[in-house]
Short mmCIF file of C-alpha atoms in Angstrom, two decimals:
data_model
loop_
_atom_site.label_atom_id
_atom_site.label_comp_id
_atom_site.label_asym_id
_atom_site.label_seq_id
_atom_site.Cartn_x
_atom_site.Cartn_y
_atom_site.Cartn_z
CA UNK A 1 1.36 134.70 71.40
CA UNK A 2 -2.30 134.58 69.19
CA UNK A 3 -3.65 135.85 72.97
CA UNK A 4 -1.51 138.73 73.02
CA UNK A 5 -2.08 139.54 69.01
CA UNK A 6 -5.87 139.89 69.25
CA UNK A 7 -5.41 141.94 72.65
CA UNK A 8 -3.57 143.79 70.09
CA UNK A 9 -6.07 143.61 67.58
CA UNK A 10 -8.35 144.42 69.45
CA UNK A 11 -6.43 147.97 71.23
CA UNK A 12 -6.29 149.23 68.04
CA UNK A 13 -9.99 148.66 67.18
CA UNK A 14 -10.65 150.67 70.10
CA UNK A 15 -8.63 153.25 69.88
CA UNK A 16 -9.93 154.06 65.93
CA UNK A 17 -12.87 153.96 67.50
CA UNK A 18 -12.46 156.56 70.30
CA UNK A 19 -10.34 158.46 67.16
CA UNK A 20 -13.20 158.38 64.82
CA UNK A 21 -15.56 159.48 68.25
CA UNK A 22 -13.71 162.63 68.97
CA UNK A 23 -13.42 163.47 64.84
CA UNK A 24 -17.15 163.18 64.68
CA UNK A 25 -17.52 165.26 67.67
CA UNK A 26 -15.52 168.14 66.58
CA UNK A 27 -16.83 168.46 63.61
CA UNK A 28 -20.53 168.78 65.49
CA UNK A 29 -19.08 171.56 67.82
CA UNK A 30 -17.25 173.24 64.40
CA UNK A 31 -20.89 173.21 62.82
CA UNK A 32 -23.21 176.48 63.05
CA UNK A 33 -26.03 176.23 66.06
CA UNK A 34 -29.38 175.44 64.50
CA UNK A 35 -31.46 175.99 66.59
CA UNK A 36 -34.57 173.37 67.84
CA UNK A 37 -37.06 174.93 65.52
CA UNK A 38 -34.64 173.41 62.36
CA UNK A 39 -33.61 177.45 61.53
CA UNK A 40 -30.93 179.33 62.00
CA UNK A 41 -30.94 182.04 64.14
CA UNK A 42 -31.25 185.58 62.86
CA UNK A 43 -28.71 188.59 63.91
CA UNK A 44 -30.63 190.61 66.35
CA UNK A 45 -30.75 194.60 65.27
#
């Protein structure tokens, strides 16, 4: 039974890591783009 418990614990840990990574990626994609110069782009006129 200990083996089964450890497998379930590992599955939950991996699932949590995946959800956390997806959340961070969603936040990164939702953030405004900043060019490599570190300054926000100015709209062209």
